[in-house]
Short mmCIF file of C-alpha atoms in Angstrom, two decimals:
data_model
loop_
_atom_site.label_atom_id
_atom_site.label_comp_id
_atom_site.label_asym_id
_atom_site.label_seq_id
_atom_site.Cartn_x
_atom_site.Cartn_y
_atom_site.Cartn_z
CA MET A 1 -0.06 0.02 -0.08
CA PRO A 2 1.46 3.46 -0.86
CA LYS A 3 2.35 5.51 1.95
CA VAL A 4 -0.30 8.40 2.34
CA LYS A 5 0.95 11.87 3.07
CA VAL A 6 -0.47 13.41 6.02
CA VAL A 7 -0.68 17.31 5.67
CA GLU A 8 -0.79 18.71 9.08
CA ARG A 9 -3.00 21.60 10.02
CA ILE A 10 -1.34 24.77 9.25
CA LEU A 11 -2.62 27.60 11.49
CA SER A 12 -4.38 30.38 9.58
CA ALA A 13 -2.74 33.80 9.99
CA ASN A 14 -5.16 34.58 12.59
CA ASP A 15 -4.86 31.55 14.54
CA GLN A 16 -1.13 31.87 14.55
CA ILE A 17 -1.53 35.56 16.01
CA ALA A 18 -4.14 34.22 18.54
CA ALA A 19 -1.70 31.54 19.74
CA GLU A 20 0.92 34.21 20.26
CA ASN A 21 -1.51 36.24 22.04
CA ARG A 22 -2.56 33.47 24.23
CA ALA A 23 1.22 32.53 24.91
CA ARG A 24 1.84 36.00 26.11
CA LEU A 25 -1.30 36.29 28.29
CA ASP A 26 -0.46 32.88 29.82
CA ALA A 27 2.97 34.14 30.52
CA GLN A 28 1.77 37.28 32.24
CA GLY A 29 -0.88 35.06 34.16
CA VAL A 30 -3.71 36.82 32.67
CA VAL A 31 -6.93 34.78 32.07
CA THR A 32 -8.94 36.17 29.09
CA ILE A 33 -12.74 35.66 28.37
CA ASN A 34 -14.30 36.32 25.15
CA ILE A 35 -17.87 37.62 25.76
CA MET A 36 -20.15 37.27 22.85
CA ALA A 37 -23.83 38.37 22.50
CA SER A 38 -26.48 40.12 20.35
CA PRO A 39 -26.47 43.94 20.25
CA GLY A 40 -28.00 45.03 23.44
CA ALA A 41 -27.70 41.83 25.49
CA GLY A 42 -25.89 43.52 28.28
CA LYS A 43 -22.08 42.60 27.64
CA THR A 44 -20.88 45.96 28.93
CA SER A 45 -23.27 45.70 31.84
CA LEU A 46 -21.93 42.26 32.59
CA ILE A 47 -18.17 43.52 32.38
CA LEU A 48 -19.26 46.37 34.91
CA ARG A 49 -21.02 44.09 37.38
CA THR A 50 -18.20 41.54 37.06
CA ALA A 51 -15.47 43.97 37.79
CA GLU A 52 -17.45 45.24 40.76
CA ALA A 53 -18.25 41.81 42.01
CA LEU A 54 -14.43 40.67 41.76
CA ARG A 55 -13.07 43.72 43.51
CA GLY A 56 -10.50 42.70 46.10
CA ARG A 57 -10.42 39.13 44.77
CA LEU A 58 -9.17 39.69 41.00
CA ARG A 59 -8.00 42.57 39.15
CA VAL A 60 -10.12 43.07 35.96
CA GLY A 61 -9.23 44.69 32.75
CA ALA A 62 -11.09 45.04 29.57
CA ILE A 63 -11.24 45.27 25.92
CA GLU A 64 -14.36 46.62 24.30
CA GLY A 65 -15.05 45.75 20.54
CA ASP A 66 -17.54 47.75 18.35
CA VAL A 67 -17.88 48.59 14.93
CA ALA A 68 -17.89 52.40 15.89
CA SER A 69 -18.01 54.67 19.00
CA SER A 70 -16.31 54.42 22.40
CA VAL A 71 -19.46 54.47 24.41
CA ASP A 72 -18.76 51.14 25.90
CA ALA A 73 -15.14 51.90 26.77
CA ASP A 74 -16.02 55.25 28.41
CA LYS A 75 -18.48 53.55 30.73
CA VAL A 76 -15.77 50.90 31.88
CA ALA A 77 -12.95 53.51 32.26
CA ALA A 78 -15.49 55.51 34.31
CA ALA A 79 -15.63 52.45 36.74
CA GLY A 80 -11.90 52.45 37.15
CA VAL A 81 -11.20 49.58 35.06
CA PRO A 82 -8.27 49.57 32.65
CA VAL A 83 -9.71 49.45 29.11
CA VAL A 84 -8.83 49.80 25.60
CA GLN A 85 -11.68 50.46 22.77
CA ILE A 86 -11.34 48.54 19.51
CA ASN A 87 -13.28 50.01 16.56
CA THR A 88 -13.57 47.37 13.79
CA GLY A 89 -14.60 50.13 11.33
CA GLY A 90 -17.42 47.65 9.82
CA GLN A 91 -16.06 44.15 10.52
CA CYS A 92 -18.52 42.00 12.17
CA HIS A 93 -16.11 40.43 14.82
CA LEU A 94 -12.84 40.92 16.66
CA ASP A 95 -9.80 39.18 15.32
CA ALA A 96 -6.28 38.39 16.90
CA PRO A 97 -4.25 41.13 15.45
CA MET A 98 -6.88 43.86 16.93
CA VAL A 99 -6.40 42.12 20.20
CA THR A 100 -2.56 42.21 20.04
CA ARG A 101 -2.67 45.96 19.55
CA ALA A 102 -5.11 46.16 22.37
CA LEU A 103 -2.76 44.09 24.76
CA ASP A 104 0.04 46.51 23.76
CA ALA A 105 -1.99 49.36 25.33
CA LEU A 106 -3.17 47.55 28.55
CA PRO A 107 -1.26 47.46 31.90
CA LEU A 108 -1.11 43.57 31.69
CA ASP A 109 0.88 43.51 35.09
CA ASP A 110 -1.95 44.75 36.91
CA VAL A 111 -4.72 42.56 35.39
CA ASP A 112 -5.70 38.91 36.47
CA VAL A 113 -8.74 38.44 34.25
CA LEU A 114 -9.17 40.25 30.91
CA LEU A 115 -12.77 40.55 29.77
CA VAL A 116 -13.16 41.21 25.96
CA GLU A 117 -16.41 42.42 24.65
CA ASN A 118 -16.75 41.18 21.13
CA VAL A 119 -18.97 42.89 18.49
CA GLY A 120 -22.52 42.40 19.10
CA ASN A 121 -23.24 39.57 16.77
CA LEU A 122 -24.27 35.86 17.46
CA ILE A 123 -22.66 34.35 14.33
CA CYS A 124 -19.43 35.75 13.06
CA PRO A 125 -17.35 36.18 16.36
CA SER A 126 -17.28 32.50 17.22
CA GLY A 127 -15.16 31.75 14.12
CA PHE A 128 -12.23 33.83 15.16
CA GLN A 129 -9.74 32.89 17.82
CA LEU A 130 -8.37 35.87 19.69
CA GLY A 131 -6.04 34.23 22.45
CA GLN A 132 -8.87 33.78 25.04
CA ARG A 133 -9.10 30.87 27.50
CA TRP A 134 -12.71 30.75 27.62
CA ASP A 135 -15.72 32.02 25.48
CA VAL A 136 -18.88 33.09 27.16
CA VAL A 137 -22.31 33.99 25.32
CA VAL A 138 -24.55 36.34 27.05
CA SER A 139 -28.45 35.91 25.97
CA SER A 140 -30.93 38.36 27.30
CA VAL A 141 -34.46 37.54 28.51
CA PRO A 142 -36.08 40.32 25.90
CA GLU A 143 -34.28 38.39 23.07
CA GLY A 144 -36.59 35.45 23.61
CA ASP A 145 -35.94 31.72 24.65
CA ASP A 146 -35.42 30.44 20.97
CA LYS A 147 -32.03 31.97 20.33
CA PRO A 148 -30.08 28.59 20.85
CA LEU A 149 -32.46 27.06 18.27
CA LYS A 150 -31.63 29.83 15.83
CA TYR A 151 -28.04 30.35 16.36
CA PRO A 152 -26.81 26.85 17.50
CA GLY A 153 -23.01 27.35 16.61
CA ILE A 154 -22.14 29.77 19.27
CA PHE A 155 -23.97 27.99 22.04
CA THR A 156 -22.36 24.75 20.99
CA GLU A 157 -18.79 26.10 21.54
CA VAL A 158 -18.95 28.21 24.62
CA ASP A 159 -17.69 27.50 28.06
CA ALA A 160 -20.54 29.35 29.90
CA VAL A 161 -23.93 30.73 29.08
CA VAL A 162 -25.16 34.05 30.85
CA ILE A 163 -28.92 34.84 30.67
CA ASN A 164 -29.19 38.49 31.36
CA LYS A 165 -32.19 40.82 32.28
CA ILE A 166 -34.00 38.37 34.27
CA ASP A 167 -35.59 41.35 35.96
CA LEU A 168 -37.78 41.88 32.70
CA GLN A 169 -39.13 38.23 33.04
CA PRO A 170 -42.55 39.35 34.66
CA TYR A 171 -43.23 41.39 31.52
CA LEU A 172 -42.20 38.87 28.78
CA ASP A 173 -43.32 35.56 27.52
CA TYR A 174 -39.77 33.69 28.16
CA ASP A 175 -39.61 30.17 29.13
CA GLU A 176 -36.17 29.76 30.91
CA ALA A 177 -36.57 26.15 31.28
CA ALA A 178 -36.99 25.73 27.30
CA PHE A 179 -34.05 27.91 26.91
CA ARG A 180 -31.98 25.89 29.10
CA GLN A 181 -33.02 22.73 27.58
CA THR A 182 -32.27 23.68 24.20
CA VAL A 183 -28.71 24.97 25.45
CA ARG A 184 -28.22 21.39 27.20
CA ALA A 185 -29.11 19.65 23.91
CA LEU A 186 -26.00 21.49 22.18
CA ASN A 187 -23.76 21.58 24.98
CA ALA A 188 -24.55 19.09 27.79
CA ASP A 189 -22.36 20.31 30.71
CA VAL A 190 -22.03 24.12 30.09
CA PRO A 191 -22.76 26.13 33.18
CA ILE A 192 -25.66 28.52 32.80
CA PHE A 193 -26.15 31.44 35.06
CA SER A 194 -29.35 33.55 35.29
CA LEU A 195 -28.88 37.19 36.49
CA SER A 196 -29.74 40.69 36.21
CA CYS A 197 -26.96 43.30 35.52
CA LYS A 198 -29.64 46.06 36.19
CA THR A 199 -30.47 44.60 39.92
CA GLY A 200 -27.38 42.58 40.71
CA GLU A 201 -29.61 39.57 41.34
CA GLY A 202 -27.50 36.35 40.33
CA VAL A 203 -24.10 38.34 39.83
CA ALA A 204 -22.64 36.76 42.70
CA ASP A 205 -22.79 33.17 41.73
CA TRP A 206 -21.36 33.95 38.24
CA ALA A 207 -18.57 35.92 39.96
CA ASP A 208 -17.79 33.00 42.27
CA TRP A 209 -17.65 30.54 39.38
CA LEU A 210 -15.29 32.81 37.63
CA VAL A 211 -13.11 33.02 40.51
CA ALA A 212 -13.01 29.31 41.08
CA ALA A 213 -12.45 28.64 37.42
CA VAL A 214 -9.51 31.09 37.36
CA ASP A 215 -7.89 29.35 40.28
CA LYS A 216 -7.93 25.98 38.54
CA MET B 1 -2.70 63.76 -22.78
CA PRO B 2 -3.17 59.76 -22.98
CA LYS B 3 -6.89 58.64 -22.94
CA VAL B 4 -7.61 57.06 -19.58
CA LYS B 5 -9.50 53.77 -19.71
CA VAL B 6 -12.70 53.82 -17.78
CA VAL B 7 -13.66 50.53 -16.41
CA GLU B 8 -17.30 50.56 -15.58
CA ARG B 9 -18.51 48.91 -12.37
CA ILE B 10 -19.23 45.34 -13.06
CA LEU B 11 -21.96 43.90 -10.92
CA SER B 12 -20.80 41.16 -8.52
CA ALA B 13 -22.59 37.77 -8.96
CA ASN B 14 -24.73 38.55 -6.05
CA ASP B 15 -25.61 41.96 -7.31
CA GLN B 16 -26.31 40.64 -10.61
CA ILE B 17 -28.84 38.02 -9.15
CA ALA B 18 -30.34 40.48 -6.99
CA ALA B 19 -30.98 42.73 -10.28
CA GLU B 20 -32.59 39.64 -11.72
CA ASN B 21 -34.74 39.00 -8.56
CA ARG B 22 -35.87 42.77 -8.56
CA ALA B 23 -36.78 42.64 -12.12
CA ARG B 24 -38.76 39.43 -11.50
CA LEU B 25 -40.59 40.94 -8.56
CA ASP B 26 -41.24 44.24 -10.42
CA ALA B 27 -42.75 42.28 -13.31
CA GLN B 28 -45.10 40.44 -11.02
CA GLY B 29 -45.82 43.67 -9.08
CA VAL B 30 -44.53 42.57 -5.76
CA VAL B 31 -42.78 45.19 -3.56
CA THR B 32 -40.28 43.60 -1.42
CA ILE B 33 -39.02 44.72 1.97
CA ASN B 34 -35.74 43.42 3.58
CA ILE B 35 -36.28 43.48 7.26
CA MET B 36 -33.05 43.62 9.34
CA ALA B 37 -32.28 43.61 13.22
CA SER B 38 -30.41 42.00 16.12
CA PRO B 39 -31.54 38.53 17.10
CA GLY B 40 -34.63 38.96 19.03
CA ALA B 41 -35.74 42.48 18.19
CA GLY B 42 -39.10 41.30 16.90
CA LYS B 43 -38.72 40.88 13.22
CA THR B 44 -41.01 37.84 13.04
CA SER B 45 -43.67 39.73 15.41
CA LEU B 46 -43.42 42.82 13.01
CA ILE B 47 -44.17 40.47 10.12
CA LEU B 48 -47.21 38.87 11.93
CA ARG B 49 -48.60 42.19 13.10
CA THR B 50 -47.96 43.75 9.61
CA ALA B 51 -49.86 40.92 7.88
CA GLU B 52 -52.75 41.40 10.31
CA ALA B 53 -52.78 45.03 9.62
CA LEU B 54 -52.70 44.83 6.03
CA ARG B 55 -55.37 42.26 5.76
CA GLY B 56 -57.98 43.29 3.11
CA ARG B 57 -55.49 46.00 1.82
CA LEU B 58 -52.54 44.18 0.53
CA ARG B 59 -51.61 40.53 0.26
CA VAL B 60 -48.54 39.86 2.18
CA GLY B 61 -45.95 36.94 1.67
CA ALA B 62 -42.88 36.14 3.75
CA ILE B 63 -39.29 34.71 3.63
CA GLU B 64 -37.83 33.81 7.03
CA GLY B 65 -34.00 33.77 7.07
CA ASP B 66 -32.25 31.99 9.89
CA VAL B 67 -29.05 30.19 10.43
CA ALA B 68 -30.93 27.25 11.69
CA SER B 69 -34.63 25.93 12.57
CA SER B 70 -38.03 26.88 11.13
CA VAL B 71 -39.46 28.34 14.14
CA ASP B 72 -40.27 31.78 12.61
CA ALA B 73 -41.81 30.40 9.41
CA ASP B 74 -43.98 28.06 11.23
CA LYS B 75 -45.43 30.98 13.34
CA VAL B 76 -45.94 33.01 9.92
CA ALA B 77 -47.45 29.99 8.27
CA ALA B 78 -49.76 29.25 11.21
CA ALA B 79 -51.14 32.98 10.66
CA GLY B 80 -52.19 31.98 6.95
CA VAL B 81 -49.22 33.98 5.29
CA PRO B 82 -47.49 32.15 2.32
CA VAL B 83 -43.86 31.77 3.72
CA VAL B 84 -40.66 30.04 2.76
CA GLN B 85 -38.00 29.31 5.43
CA ILE B 86 -34.19 29.84 4.40
CA ASN B 87 -31.68 28.27 6.62
CA THR B 88 -28.35 29.63 5.75
CA GLY B 89 -26.41 26.89 7.66
CA GLY B 90 -24.06 29.30 9.33
CA GLN B 91 -23.85 32.15 6.80
CA CYS B 92 -24.66 35.44 8.73
CA HIS B 93 -26.95 37.03 6.05
CA LEU B 94 -29.29 36.19 3.28
CA ASP B 95 -27.85 36.57 -0.27
CA ALA B 96 -29.59 37.10 -3.59
CA PRO B 97 -29.41 33.21 -4.76
CA MET B 98 -31.05 32.08 -1.67
CA VAL B 99 -33.92 34.54 -2.41
CA THR B 100 -34.22 33.23 -5.81
CA ARG B 101 -34.78 29.84 -4.63
CA ALA B 102 -37.52 31.22 -2.06
CA LEU B 103 -39.15 33.08 -4.80
CA ASP B 104 -39.52 29.78 -6.93
CA ALA B 105 -41.51 28.40 -3.81
CA LEU B 106 -43.62 31.27 -3.46
CA PRO B 107 -47.09 31.93 -4.85
CA LEU B 108 -46.11 35.37 -6.22
CA ASP B 109 -49.44 35.86 -8.22
CA ASP B 110 -51.08 36.28 -4.73
CA VAL B 111 -48.50 38.52 -3.27
CA ASP B 112 -48.40 42.16 -3.00
CA VAL B 113 -45.93 42.77 -0.48
CA LEU B 114 -43.09 40.25 0.28
CA LEU B 115 -41.60 40.71 3.69
CA VAL B 116 -38.13 39.16 3.96
CA GLU B 117 -36.79 38.55 7.46
CA ASN B 118 -33.19 38.63 7.13
CA VAL B 119 -30.83 36.79 9.59
CA GLY B 120 -30.55 38.46 12.94
CA ASN B 121 -27.40 40.56 12.80
CA LEU B 122 -26.76 44.43 12.52
CA ILE B 123 -23.81 44.34 10.41
CA CYS B 124 -23.46 41.75 7.61
CA PRO B 125 -27.00 41.70 6.01
CA SER B 126 -26.64 45.37 4.82
CA GLY B 127 -23.78 44.44 2.51
CA PHE B 128 -25.99 42.05 0.08
CA GLN B 129 -28.60 43.03 -2.09
CA LEU B 130 -31.36 40.63 -2.48
CA GLY B 131 -33.85 42.20 -4.88
CA GLN B 132 -35.71 44.40 -2.48
CA ARG B 133 -37.20 47.73 -3.08
CA TRP B 134 -36.75 48.89 0.62
CA ASP B 135 -34.70 48.10 3.72
CA VAL B 136 -36.05 48.36 7.12
CA VAL B 137 -34.10 48.05 10.45
CA VAL B 138 -35.92 47.12 13.51
CA SER B 139 -34.23 48.18 16.82
CA SER B 140 -35.94 47.14 20.08
CA VAL B 141 -36.16 49.19 23.30
CA PRO B 142 -34.35 46.53 25.61
CA GLU B 143 -31.34 46.79 23.19
CA GLY B 144 -30.66 50.31 24.31
CA ASP B 145 -30.77 53.69 22.75
CA ASP B 146 -27.06 53.62 21.78
CA LYS B 147 -27.48 51.06 18.77
CA PRO B 148 -27.19 53.65 15.93
CA LEU B 149 -23.98 54.75 17.51
CA LYS B 150 -22.49 51.63 17.39
CA TYR B 151 -23.86 50.04 14.11
CA PRO B 152 -23.97 53.23 12.06
CA GLY B 153 -23.79 51.56 8.71
CA ILE B 154 -27.17 49.80 8.60
CA PHE B 155 -29.01 52.94 10.08
CA THR B 156 -27.55 55.07 7.43
CA GLU B 157 -28.65 52.89 4.45
CA VAL B 158 -32.34 51.99 5.53
CA ASP B 159 -35.69 53.40 4.19
CA ALA B 160 -37.50 52.96 7.54
CA VAL B 161 -36.60 52.66 11.04
CA VAL B 162 -39.01 50.75 13.48
CA ILE B 163 -38.59 51.07 17.42
CA ASN B 164 -40.12 47.87 18.72
CA LYS B 165 -41.21 46.79 22.23
CA ILE B 166 -42.20 50.26 23.53
CA ASP B 167 -44.34 48.38 25.98
CA LEU B 168 -41.04 47.64 28.00
CA GLN B 169 -40.36 51.45 28.18
CA PRO B 170 -41.49 51.65 31.66
CA TYR B 171 -39.13 49.19 32.91
CA LEU B 172 -36.01 50.35 31.12
CA ASP B 173 -33.63 53.26 30.90
CA TYR B 174 -34.13 53.93 27.19
CA ASP B 175 -34.12 57.58 25.74
CA GLU B 176 -36.17 57.47 22.66
CA ALA B 177 -35.25 61.03 21.78
CA ALA B 178 -31.75 60.35 22.02
CA PHE B 179 -32.12 57.36 19.71
CA ARG B 180 -34.05 59.41 17.29
CA GLN B 181 -31.54 62.19 17.31
CA THR B 182 -28.63 59.61 16.55
CA VAL B 183 -30.79 58.19 13.70
CA ARG B 184 -31.43 61.58 12.31
CA ALA B 185 -27.77 62.55 12.27
CA LEU B 186 -27.15 59.49 10.15
CA ASN B 187 -30.13 59.40 7.85
CA ALA B 188 -31.88 62.75 8.09
CA ASP B 189 -35.37 62.15 6.58
CA VAL B 190 -35.79 58.40 7.31
CA PRO B 191 -39.39 57.72 8.72
CA ILE B 192 -39.15 56.24 12.23
CA PHE B 193 -42.14 54.26 13.76
CA SER B 194 -42.54 53.44 17.50
CA LEU B 195 -44.65 50.49 18.13
CA SER B 196 -45.29 47.31 20.07
CA CYS B 197 -45.68 44.08 18.36
CA LYS B 198 -47.02 42.84 21.65
CA THR B 199 -49.96 45.28 22.39
CA GLY B 200 -50.27 46.55 18.70
CA GLU B 201 -49.85 50.18 19.59
CA GLY B 202 -48.37 52.13 16.87
CA VAL B 203 -48.56 49.33 14.30
CA ALA B 204 -51.62 51.15 12.40
CA ASP B 205 -49.27 54.02 11.58
CA TRP B 206 -46.44 51.72 10.13
CA ALA B 207 -49.00 49.73 8.11
CA ASP B 208 -50.58 53.02 6.84
CA TRP B 209 -47.12 54.27 5.90
CA LEU B 210 -46.44 50.76 3.94
CA VAL B 211 -49.83 51.01 1.77
CA ALA B 212 -49.08 54.65 0.97
CA ALA B 213 -45.47 53.81 -0.03
CA VAL B 214 -46.56 50.74 -1.97
CA ASP B 215 -49.11 52.79 -3.78
CA LYS B 216 -46.55 55.15 -5.06
#
């Protein structure tokens, strides 16, 4: 039988730079979390609540990704969190080279957990490695409980799911059990946190999980 | 002076097929509206409310675009509206060839207005012509009033803006005047409709505008 040549996977340019970002972050002891969600699901609010909940336990830094504006970074900076805004200028997701430039501008010696807010989009961001250790998707109650059915890719790949805006549950037809069941069918063991960044309900459980996960 | 060669714009494959779709729809007397929004902004609810409001005035058909599932088309079909579901299988927007195949499956002789629900995404869909006459963006109150700042491209290009879920206004910090002002800075004369697909408030104004616009 002729010997079959095996072509090893060659990293794409983006994957290569993501691997370099990851090595740099690991060397600095920085755990990086890529936060993905629809526009308006509450990614920035989650970063603000998480930074508040981790105060005195872990030092938080942030990268804010948006097509345009610095609205989000302004809010995070006002909360005393070291932050860099990336404007993609039209691109529908962050990529590894953008994150490299943001890392150059962050005081990584003073950061234990780096929260990266990706562009609001439930599809494209999951296809691009940044150098993160974990991926998290935020899905808010007003978006409806059918999002995992319609955007299965992102829910399949993440390391944690956050249900945000549970304070709006009384005013909406949202079936949290149905949402959880659909997520479980895609990603059996993924931790799912229900919380409200507005009221703070449920944020402590999420923050405690983060602290335990970072310590591992 | 040497004569400079002028290369005329050659339509991309997608634009070419979109132009063919448009010619076919025009010949059939079908006005097609491309509805874009974030995931969960209420595109399907708007289609259902619009079909209801136009009953006896214009005959509505629909194309439902999603990465996966037929959840939306099932709802629209249950309301008695001729509908085709397109599953993009991962692609973050509809394209013209997908719409061609959907047109083949629709009873176009029985349709005056074809409502096309694009994939939930505020960035990618605006880059791909489908054969539509108009583009509409739906932005819901829980997403926040800063969406036009963060996703200016789509708000700049559309022919109408719909603010949905105004019934949730009492429970949210949403500044509708700020939203409208940002939209106006991008797209000075665009009509903006505030409505609730849940309660029906404001739907009549939107439907009346549609009827008048189609008659033109």
